[in-house]
GROMACS .gro file of C-alpha atoms in nm:
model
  363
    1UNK     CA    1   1.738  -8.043   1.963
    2UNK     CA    2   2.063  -8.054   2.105
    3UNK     CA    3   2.203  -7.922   2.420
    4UNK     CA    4   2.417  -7.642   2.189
    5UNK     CA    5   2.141  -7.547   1.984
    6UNK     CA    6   1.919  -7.494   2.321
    7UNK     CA    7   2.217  -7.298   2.407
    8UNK     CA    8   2.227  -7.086   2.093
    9UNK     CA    9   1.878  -7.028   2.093
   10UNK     CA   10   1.892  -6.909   2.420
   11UNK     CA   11   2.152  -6.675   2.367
   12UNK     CA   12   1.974  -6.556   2.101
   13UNK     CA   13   1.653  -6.487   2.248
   14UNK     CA   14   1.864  -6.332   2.514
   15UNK     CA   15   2.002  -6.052   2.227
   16UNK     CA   16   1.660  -5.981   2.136
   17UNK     CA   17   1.581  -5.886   2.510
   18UNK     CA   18   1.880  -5.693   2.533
   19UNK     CA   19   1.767  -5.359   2.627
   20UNK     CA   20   1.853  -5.097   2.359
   21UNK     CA   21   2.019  -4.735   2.472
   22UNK     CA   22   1.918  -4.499   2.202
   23UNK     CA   23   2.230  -4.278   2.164
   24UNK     CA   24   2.176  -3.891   1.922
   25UNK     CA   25   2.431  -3.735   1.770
   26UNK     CA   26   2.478  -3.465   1.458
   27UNK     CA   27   2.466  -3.561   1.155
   28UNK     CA   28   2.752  -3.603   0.896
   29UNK     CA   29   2.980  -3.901   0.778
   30UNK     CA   30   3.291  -3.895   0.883
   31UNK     CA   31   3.217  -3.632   1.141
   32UNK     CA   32   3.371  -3.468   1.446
   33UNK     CA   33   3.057  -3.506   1.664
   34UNK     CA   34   3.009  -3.889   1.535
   35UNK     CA   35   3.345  -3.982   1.597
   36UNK     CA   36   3.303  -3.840   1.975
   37UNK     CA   37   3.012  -4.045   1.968
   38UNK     CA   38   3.178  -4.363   1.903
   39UNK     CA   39   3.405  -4.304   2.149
   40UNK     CA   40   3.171  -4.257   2.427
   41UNK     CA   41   2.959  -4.576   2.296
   42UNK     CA   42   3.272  -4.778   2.244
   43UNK     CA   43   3.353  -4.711   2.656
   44UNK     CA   44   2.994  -4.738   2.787
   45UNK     CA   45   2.976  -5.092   2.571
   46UNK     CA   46   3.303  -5.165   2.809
   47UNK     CA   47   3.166  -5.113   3.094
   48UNK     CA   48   2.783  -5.274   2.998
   49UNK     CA   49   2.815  -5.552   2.773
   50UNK     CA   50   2.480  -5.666   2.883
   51UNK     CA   51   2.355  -5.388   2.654
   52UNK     CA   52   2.314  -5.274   2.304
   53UNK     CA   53   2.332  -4.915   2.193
   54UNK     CA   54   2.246  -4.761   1.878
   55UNK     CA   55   2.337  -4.412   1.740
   56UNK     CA   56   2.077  -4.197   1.595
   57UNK     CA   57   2.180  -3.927   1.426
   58UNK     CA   58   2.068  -3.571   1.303
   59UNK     CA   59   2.091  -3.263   1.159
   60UNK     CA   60   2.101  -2.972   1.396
   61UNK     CA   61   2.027  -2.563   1.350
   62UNK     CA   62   2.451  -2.500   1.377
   63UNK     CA   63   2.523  -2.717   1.089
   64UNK     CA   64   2.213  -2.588   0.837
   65UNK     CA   65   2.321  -2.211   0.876
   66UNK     CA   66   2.601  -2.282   0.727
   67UNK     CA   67   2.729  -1.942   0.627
   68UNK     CA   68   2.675  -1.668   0.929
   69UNK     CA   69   2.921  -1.649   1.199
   70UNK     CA   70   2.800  -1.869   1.464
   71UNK     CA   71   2.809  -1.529   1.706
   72UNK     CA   72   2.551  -1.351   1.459
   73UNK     CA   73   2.306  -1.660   1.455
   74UNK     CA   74   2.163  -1.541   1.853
   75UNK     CA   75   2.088  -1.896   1.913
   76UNK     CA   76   2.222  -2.036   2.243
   77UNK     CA   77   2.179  -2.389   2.132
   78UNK     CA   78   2.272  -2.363   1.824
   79UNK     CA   79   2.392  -2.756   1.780
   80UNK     CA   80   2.187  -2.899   2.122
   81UNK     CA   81   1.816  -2.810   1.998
   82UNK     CA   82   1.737  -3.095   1.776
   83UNK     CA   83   1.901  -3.310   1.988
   84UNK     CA   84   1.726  -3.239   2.288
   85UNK     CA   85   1.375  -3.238   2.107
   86UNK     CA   86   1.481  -3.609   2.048
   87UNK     CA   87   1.563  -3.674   2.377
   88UNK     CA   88   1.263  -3.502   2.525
   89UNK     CA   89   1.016  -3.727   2.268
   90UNK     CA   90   1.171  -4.023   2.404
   91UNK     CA   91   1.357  -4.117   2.071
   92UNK     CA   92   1.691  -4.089   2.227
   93UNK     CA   93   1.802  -4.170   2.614
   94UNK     CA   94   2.135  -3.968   2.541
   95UNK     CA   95   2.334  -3.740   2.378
   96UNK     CA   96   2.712  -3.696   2.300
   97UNK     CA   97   2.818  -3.307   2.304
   98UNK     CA   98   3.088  -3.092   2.282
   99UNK     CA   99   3.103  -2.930   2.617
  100UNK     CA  100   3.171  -2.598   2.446
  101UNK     CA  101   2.853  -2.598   2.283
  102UNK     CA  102   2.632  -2.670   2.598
  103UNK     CA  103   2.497  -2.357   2.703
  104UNK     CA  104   2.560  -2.291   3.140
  105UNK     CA  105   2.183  -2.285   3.177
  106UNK     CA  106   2.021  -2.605   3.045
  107UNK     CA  107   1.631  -2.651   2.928
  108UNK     CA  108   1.431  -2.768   3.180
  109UNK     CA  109   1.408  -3.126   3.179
  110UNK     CA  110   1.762  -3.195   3.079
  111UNK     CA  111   2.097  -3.240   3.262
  112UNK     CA  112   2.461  -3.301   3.227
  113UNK     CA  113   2.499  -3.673   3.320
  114UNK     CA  114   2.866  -3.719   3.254
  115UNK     CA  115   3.144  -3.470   3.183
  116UNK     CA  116   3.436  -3.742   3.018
  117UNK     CA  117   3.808  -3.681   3.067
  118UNK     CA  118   3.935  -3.384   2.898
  119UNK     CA  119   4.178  -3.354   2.558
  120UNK     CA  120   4.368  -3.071   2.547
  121UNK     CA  121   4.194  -2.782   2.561
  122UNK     CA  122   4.423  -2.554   2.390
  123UNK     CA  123   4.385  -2.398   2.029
  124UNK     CA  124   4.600  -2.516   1.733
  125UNK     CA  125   4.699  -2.347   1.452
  126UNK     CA  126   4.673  -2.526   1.074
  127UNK     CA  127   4.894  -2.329   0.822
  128UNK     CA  128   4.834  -2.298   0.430
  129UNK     CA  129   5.092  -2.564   0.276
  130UNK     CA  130   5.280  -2.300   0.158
  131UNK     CA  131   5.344  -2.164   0.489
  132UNK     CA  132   5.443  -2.461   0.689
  133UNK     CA  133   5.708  -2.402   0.931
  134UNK     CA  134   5.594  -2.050   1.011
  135UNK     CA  135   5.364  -1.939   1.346
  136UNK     CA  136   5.112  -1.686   1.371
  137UNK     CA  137   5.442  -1.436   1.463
  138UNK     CA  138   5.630  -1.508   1.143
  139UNK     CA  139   5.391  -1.479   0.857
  140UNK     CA  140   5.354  -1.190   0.636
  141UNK     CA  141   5.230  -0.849   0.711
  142UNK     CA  142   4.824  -0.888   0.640
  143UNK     CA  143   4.806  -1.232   0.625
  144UNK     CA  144   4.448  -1.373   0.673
  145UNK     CA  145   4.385  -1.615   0.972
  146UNK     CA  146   4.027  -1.797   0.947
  147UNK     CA  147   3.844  -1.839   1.314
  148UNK     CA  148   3.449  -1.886   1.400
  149UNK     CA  149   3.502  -1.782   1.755
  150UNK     CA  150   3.520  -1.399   1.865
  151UNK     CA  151   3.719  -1.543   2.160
  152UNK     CA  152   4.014  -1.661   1.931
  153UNK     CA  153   3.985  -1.354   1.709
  154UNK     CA  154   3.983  -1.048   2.028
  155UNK     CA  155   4.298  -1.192   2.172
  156UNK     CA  156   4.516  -1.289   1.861
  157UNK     CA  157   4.462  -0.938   1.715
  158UNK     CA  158   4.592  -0.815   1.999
  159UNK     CA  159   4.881  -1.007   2.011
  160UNK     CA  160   4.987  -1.026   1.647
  161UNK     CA  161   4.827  -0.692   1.544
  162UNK     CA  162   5.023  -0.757   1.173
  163UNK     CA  163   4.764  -1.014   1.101
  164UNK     CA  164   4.388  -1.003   1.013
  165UNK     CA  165   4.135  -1.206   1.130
  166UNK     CA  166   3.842  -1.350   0.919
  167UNK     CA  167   3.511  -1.602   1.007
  168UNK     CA  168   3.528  -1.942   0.853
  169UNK     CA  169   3.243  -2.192   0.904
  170UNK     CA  170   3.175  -2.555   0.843
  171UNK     CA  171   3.271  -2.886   0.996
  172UNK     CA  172   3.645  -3.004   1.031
  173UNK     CA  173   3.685  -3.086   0.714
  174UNK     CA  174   3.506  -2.802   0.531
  175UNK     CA  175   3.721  -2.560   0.701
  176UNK     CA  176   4.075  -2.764   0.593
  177UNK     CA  177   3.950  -2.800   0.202
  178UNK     CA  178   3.866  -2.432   0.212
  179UNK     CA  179   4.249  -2.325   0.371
  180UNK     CA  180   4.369  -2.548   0.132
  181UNK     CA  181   4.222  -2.492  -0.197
  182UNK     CA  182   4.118  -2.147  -0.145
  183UNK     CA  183   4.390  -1.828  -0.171
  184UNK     CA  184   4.215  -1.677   0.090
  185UNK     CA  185   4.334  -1.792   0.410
  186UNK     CA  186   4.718  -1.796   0.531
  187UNK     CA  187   4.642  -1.984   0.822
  188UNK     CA  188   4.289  -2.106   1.114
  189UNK     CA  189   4.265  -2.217   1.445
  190UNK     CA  190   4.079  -2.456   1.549
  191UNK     CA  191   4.050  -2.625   1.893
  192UNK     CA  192   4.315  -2.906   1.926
  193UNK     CA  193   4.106  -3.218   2.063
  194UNK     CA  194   3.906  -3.209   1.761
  195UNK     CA  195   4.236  -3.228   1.535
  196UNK     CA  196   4.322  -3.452   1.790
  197UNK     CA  197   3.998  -3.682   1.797
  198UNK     CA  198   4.019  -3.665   1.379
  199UNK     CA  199   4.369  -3.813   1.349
  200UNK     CA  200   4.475  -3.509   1.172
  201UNK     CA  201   4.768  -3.413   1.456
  202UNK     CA  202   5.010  -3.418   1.162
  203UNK     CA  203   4.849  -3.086   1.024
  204UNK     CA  204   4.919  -2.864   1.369
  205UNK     CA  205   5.154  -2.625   1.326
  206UNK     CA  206   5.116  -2.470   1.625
  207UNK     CA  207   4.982  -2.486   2.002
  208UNK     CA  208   4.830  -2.172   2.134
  209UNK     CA  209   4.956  -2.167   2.523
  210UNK     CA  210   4.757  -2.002   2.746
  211UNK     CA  211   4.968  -1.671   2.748
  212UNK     CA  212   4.862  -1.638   2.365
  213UNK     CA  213   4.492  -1.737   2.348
  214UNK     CA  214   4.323  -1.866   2.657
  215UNK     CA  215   4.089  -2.134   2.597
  216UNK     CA  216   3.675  -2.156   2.559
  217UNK     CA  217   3.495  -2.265   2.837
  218UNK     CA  218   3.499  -2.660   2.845
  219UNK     CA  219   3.691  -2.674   2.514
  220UNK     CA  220   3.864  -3.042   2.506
  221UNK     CA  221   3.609  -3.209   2.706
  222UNK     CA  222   3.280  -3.403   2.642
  223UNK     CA  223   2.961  -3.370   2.773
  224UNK     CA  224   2.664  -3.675   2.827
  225UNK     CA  225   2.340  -3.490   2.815
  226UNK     CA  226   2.035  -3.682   2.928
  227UNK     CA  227   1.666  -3.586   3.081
  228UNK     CA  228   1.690  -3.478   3.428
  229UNK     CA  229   1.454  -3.688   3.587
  230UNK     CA  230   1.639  -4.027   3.397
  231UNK     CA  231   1.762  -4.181   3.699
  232UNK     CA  232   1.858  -4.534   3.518
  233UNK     CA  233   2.038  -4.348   3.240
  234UNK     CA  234   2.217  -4.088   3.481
  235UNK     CA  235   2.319  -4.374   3.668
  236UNK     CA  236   2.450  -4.588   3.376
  237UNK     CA  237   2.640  -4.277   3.178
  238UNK     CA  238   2.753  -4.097   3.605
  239UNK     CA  239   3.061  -4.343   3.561
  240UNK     CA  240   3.161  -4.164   3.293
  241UNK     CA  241   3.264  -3.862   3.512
  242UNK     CA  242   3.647  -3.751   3.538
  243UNK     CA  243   3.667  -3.589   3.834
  244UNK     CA  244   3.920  -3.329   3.804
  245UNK     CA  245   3.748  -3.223   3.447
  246UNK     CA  246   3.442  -3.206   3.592
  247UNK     CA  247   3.543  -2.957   3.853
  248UNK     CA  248   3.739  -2.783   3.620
  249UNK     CA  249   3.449  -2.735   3.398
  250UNK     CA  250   3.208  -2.623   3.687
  251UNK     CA  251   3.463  -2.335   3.759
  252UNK     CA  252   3.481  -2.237   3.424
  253UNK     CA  253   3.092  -2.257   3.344
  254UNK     CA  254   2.962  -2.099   3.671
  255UNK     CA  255   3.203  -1.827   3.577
  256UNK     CA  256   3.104  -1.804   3.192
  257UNK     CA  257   2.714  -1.827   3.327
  258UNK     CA  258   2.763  -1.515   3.627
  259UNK     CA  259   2.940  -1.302   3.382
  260UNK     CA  260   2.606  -1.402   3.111
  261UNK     CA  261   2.888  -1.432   2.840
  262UNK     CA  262   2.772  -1.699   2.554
  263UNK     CA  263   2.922  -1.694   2.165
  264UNK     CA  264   2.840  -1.317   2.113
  265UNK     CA  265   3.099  -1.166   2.325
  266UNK     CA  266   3.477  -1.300   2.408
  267UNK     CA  267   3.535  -1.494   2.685
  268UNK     CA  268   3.827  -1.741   2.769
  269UNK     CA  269   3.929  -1.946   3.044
  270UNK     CA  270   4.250  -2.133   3.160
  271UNK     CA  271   4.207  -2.404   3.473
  272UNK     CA  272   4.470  -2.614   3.672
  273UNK     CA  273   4.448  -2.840   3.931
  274UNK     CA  274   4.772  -2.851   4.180
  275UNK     CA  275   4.788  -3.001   4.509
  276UNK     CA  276   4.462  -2.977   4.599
  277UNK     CA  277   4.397  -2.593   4.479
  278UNK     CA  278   4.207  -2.529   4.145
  279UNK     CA  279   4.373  -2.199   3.969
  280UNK     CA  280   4.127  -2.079   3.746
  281UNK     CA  281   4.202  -1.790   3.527
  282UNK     CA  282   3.940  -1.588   3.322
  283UNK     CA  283   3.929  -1.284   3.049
  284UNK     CA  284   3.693  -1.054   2.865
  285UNK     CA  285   3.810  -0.892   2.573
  286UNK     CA  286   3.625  -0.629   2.345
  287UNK     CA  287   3.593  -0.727   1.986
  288UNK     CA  288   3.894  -0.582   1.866
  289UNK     CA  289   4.108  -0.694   2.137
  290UNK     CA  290   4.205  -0.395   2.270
  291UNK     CA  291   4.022  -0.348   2.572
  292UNK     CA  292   4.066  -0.674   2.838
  293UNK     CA  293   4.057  -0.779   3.175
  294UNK     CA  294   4.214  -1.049   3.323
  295UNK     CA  295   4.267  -1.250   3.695
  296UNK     CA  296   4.339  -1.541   3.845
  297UNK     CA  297   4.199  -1.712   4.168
  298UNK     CA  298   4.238  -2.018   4.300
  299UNK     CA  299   4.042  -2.239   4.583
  300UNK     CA  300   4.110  -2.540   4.785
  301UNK     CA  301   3.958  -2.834   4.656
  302UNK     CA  302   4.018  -3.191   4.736
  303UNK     CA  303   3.954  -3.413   4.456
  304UNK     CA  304   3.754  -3.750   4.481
  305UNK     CA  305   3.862  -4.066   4.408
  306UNK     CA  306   3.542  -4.168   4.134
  307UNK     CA  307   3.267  -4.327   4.308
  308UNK     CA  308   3.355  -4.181   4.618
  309UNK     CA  309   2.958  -4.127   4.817
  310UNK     CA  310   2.872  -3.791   4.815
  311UNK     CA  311   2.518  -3.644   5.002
  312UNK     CA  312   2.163  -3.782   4.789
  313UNK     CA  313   2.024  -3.456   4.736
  314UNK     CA  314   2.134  -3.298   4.358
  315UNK     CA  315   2.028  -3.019   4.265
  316UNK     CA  316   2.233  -2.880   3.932
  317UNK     CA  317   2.544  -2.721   3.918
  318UNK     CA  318   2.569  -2.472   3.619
  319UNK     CA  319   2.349  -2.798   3.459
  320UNK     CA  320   2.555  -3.058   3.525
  321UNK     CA  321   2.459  -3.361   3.749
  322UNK     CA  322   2.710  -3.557   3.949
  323UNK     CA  323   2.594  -3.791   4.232
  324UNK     CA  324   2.950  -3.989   4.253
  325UNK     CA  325   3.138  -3.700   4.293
  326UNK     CA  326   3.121  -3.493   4.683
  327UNK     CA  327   2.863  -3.246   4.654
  328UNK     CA  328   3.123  -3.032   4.881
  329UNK     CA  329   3.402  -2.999   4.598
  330UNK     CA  330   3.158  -2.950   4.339
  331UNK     CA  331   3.020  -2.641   4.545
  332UNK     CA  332   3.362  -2.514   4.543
  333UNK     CA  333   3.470  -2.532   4.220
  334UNK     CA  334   3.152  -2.343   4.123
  335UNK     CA  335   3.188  -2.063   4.403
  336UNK     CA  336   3.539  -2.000   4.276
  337UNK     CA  337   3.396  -1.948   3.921
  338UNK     CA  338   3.096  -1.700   4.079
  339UNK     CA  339   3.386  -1.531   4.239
  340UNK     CA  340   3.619  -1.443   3.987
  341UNK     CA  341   3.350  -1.344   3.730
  342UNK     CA  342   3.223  -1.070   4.039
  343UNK     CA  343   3.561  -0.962   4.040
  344UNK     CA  344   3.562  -0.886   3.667
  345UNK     CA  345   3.246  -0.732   3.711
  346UNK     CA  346   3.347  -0.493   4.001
  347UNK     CA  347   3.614  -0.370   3.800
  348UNK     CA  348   3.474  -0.332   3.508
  349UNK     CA  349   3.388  -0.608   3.242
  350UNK     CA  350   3.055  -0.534   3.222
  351UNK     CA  351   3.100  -0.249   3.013
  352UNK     CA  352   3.337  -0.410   2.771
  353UNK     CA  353   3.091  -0.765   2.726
  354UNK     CA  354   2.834  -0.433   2.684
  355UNK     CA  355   2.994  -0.262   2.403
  356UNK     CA  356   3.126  -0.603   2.247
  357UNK     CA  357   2.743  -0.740   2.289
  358UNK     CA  358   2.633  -0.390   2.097
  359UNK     CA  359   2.926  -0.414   1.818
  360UNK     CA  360   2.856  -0.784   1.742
  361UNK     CA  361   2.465  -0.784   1.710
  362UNK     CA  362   2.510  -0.383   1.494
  363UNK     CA  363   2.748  -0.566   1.209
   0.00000   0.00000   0.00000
């Protein structure tokens, strides 16, 4: 044989020892959650090209109930359980999530291996065709506006109290075909990155700032989930983690997780990183919108170049694991989160999640 087909042969017994990194994901074609996928993949094949990864995908509780409001369903992980079955039967090593819809306490056995850099995390508004050009102020008295999330709902009626506010369910696309080719709906929201990650930009008619709906807790950004106790996989998908998201995102869970807020009640962040202080800003409304509380607090937080070393021992943060990152800043970002949601509580928020925890399970 000659010396190139030795060398082919070699190379190709060398692909069939390539180790294999099982990747889950939800199931649908031209999905959200499989597009997110890819892009994770696409960056971890990057940085390994020594290995091959293959996407496994399936269908999840969230995307079978198809026509309750997710905040009626009572199921904390509502699009994570399937997928974490998977990964806890050894059929998958990892798992591409929304951060949004990874609950602030984790199953034991599982962990947060990467949080990737965050998309915007701010909420868009898609108008009808016929009412391009308009914004949530300027269309008509009554006008329906379709939203899943009681978050987006409580503070939108309050600010445009001519409009009325209406569930809508199903994936990306679902939700466009039925604005589109149903009457019903003048206008949804629905969180930017996603419209973003689709290619479908050209359909925003509107950013929601901060001052007109705050944002879901780690809306925009991406989360790795892999078992806990996985130290070859936590170390593979660890250089995955942005480091001013993921501090970011610890504020904003260990706040969402100390106030025990969750898709039944409406909660909303806003973070910002600026000269070394983290401002993070948090809300609870009541259903209708009418009741709220809101502050701001910031901390000092110095924030790592990646890989800097931080201390061996890792415990979780609000279920997130980050060796690479200083165990110091990750500490925190999380105590500033504990300390605004005691704030809230002290003065009162209790009572409203309460009542809007009552309201929402009664209808």
């Amino acid at each position: 044989m000659s010396g190139n087909g030795d060398a082919a042969a070699t190379a190709e017994e060398n692909s069939s020892k390539m180790r294999v990194i099982r990747v889950g994901t939800r199931k649908s074609q031209v999905s959200l959650a499989r597009i997110q996928t890819d892009s994770v993949v696409a960056t971890l094949k990057a940085l390994y090209p020594g290995l091959q990864f293959e996407i496994i995908a399936m269908s999840t509780t969230g995307d079978k109930i198809l026509d309750t409001a997710l905040s009626k369903i009572g199921e904390k992980s509502l699009f994570t359980k399937e997928l974490e079955h998977a990964l806890e039967r050894n059929e998958v090593d990892l798992v591409v999530h929304s951060l949004k819809d990874l609950p602030t306490v984790l199953p034991p056995g599982f962990t947060i291996g990467a949080i990737c850099k965050r998309e915007s995390p701010y909420d868009a508004v898609v108008f009808h065709p016929k009412f391009v050009g308009k914004t949530l102020e300027t269309l008509p008295e009554k006008s329906v506006v379709g939203t899943s999330s009681l978050r987006r709902a409580a503070q939108l009626q309050r600010k445009f109290p001519h409009l009325e506010f209406k569930s809508i369910r199903g994936n990306l696309n679902t939700r466009l075909r039925k604005l589109d080719e149903l009457q019903e709906f003048s206008a949804i929201i629905l969180a930017a990155a996603g419209l973003q990650r689709m290619g479908w930009q050209n359909r925003v008619g509107q950013i929601l700032h901060p001052e007109e709906c705050m944002y879901a807790v780690g809306q925009g950004a991406l989360g790795v989930e892999v078992r806990a106790k996985d130290q070859d996989i936590l170390d593979l998908v660890g250089v995955l983690h942005d480091p001013e998201t993921l501090l970011r995102c610890i504020a904003e869970r260990a706040f969402l997780r100390h106030l025990e807020g969750g898709c039944s009640v409406p909660v909303a962040v806003h973070t910002a990183m600026k000269d070394g202080q983290l401002y993070l800003t948090g809300g609870v409304w009541s259903l209708n919108g009418a009741d709220s509380m809101q502050e701001t607090m910031q901390a000092t937080i110095h924030v790592p170049a990646q890989h800097e070393d931080g201390p061996e021992d890792d415990p979780q943060l609000v279920g997130i694991t980050a060796r690479n990152i200083p165990r110091r800043a990750q500490l925190a970002a999380e105590s500033l989160g504990i300390s605004l949601a005691t704030l809230l509580l002290n003065k009162g928020a209790k009572n409203i999640l309460d009542v809007a925890r009552q309201l929402n399970d009664a209808h």
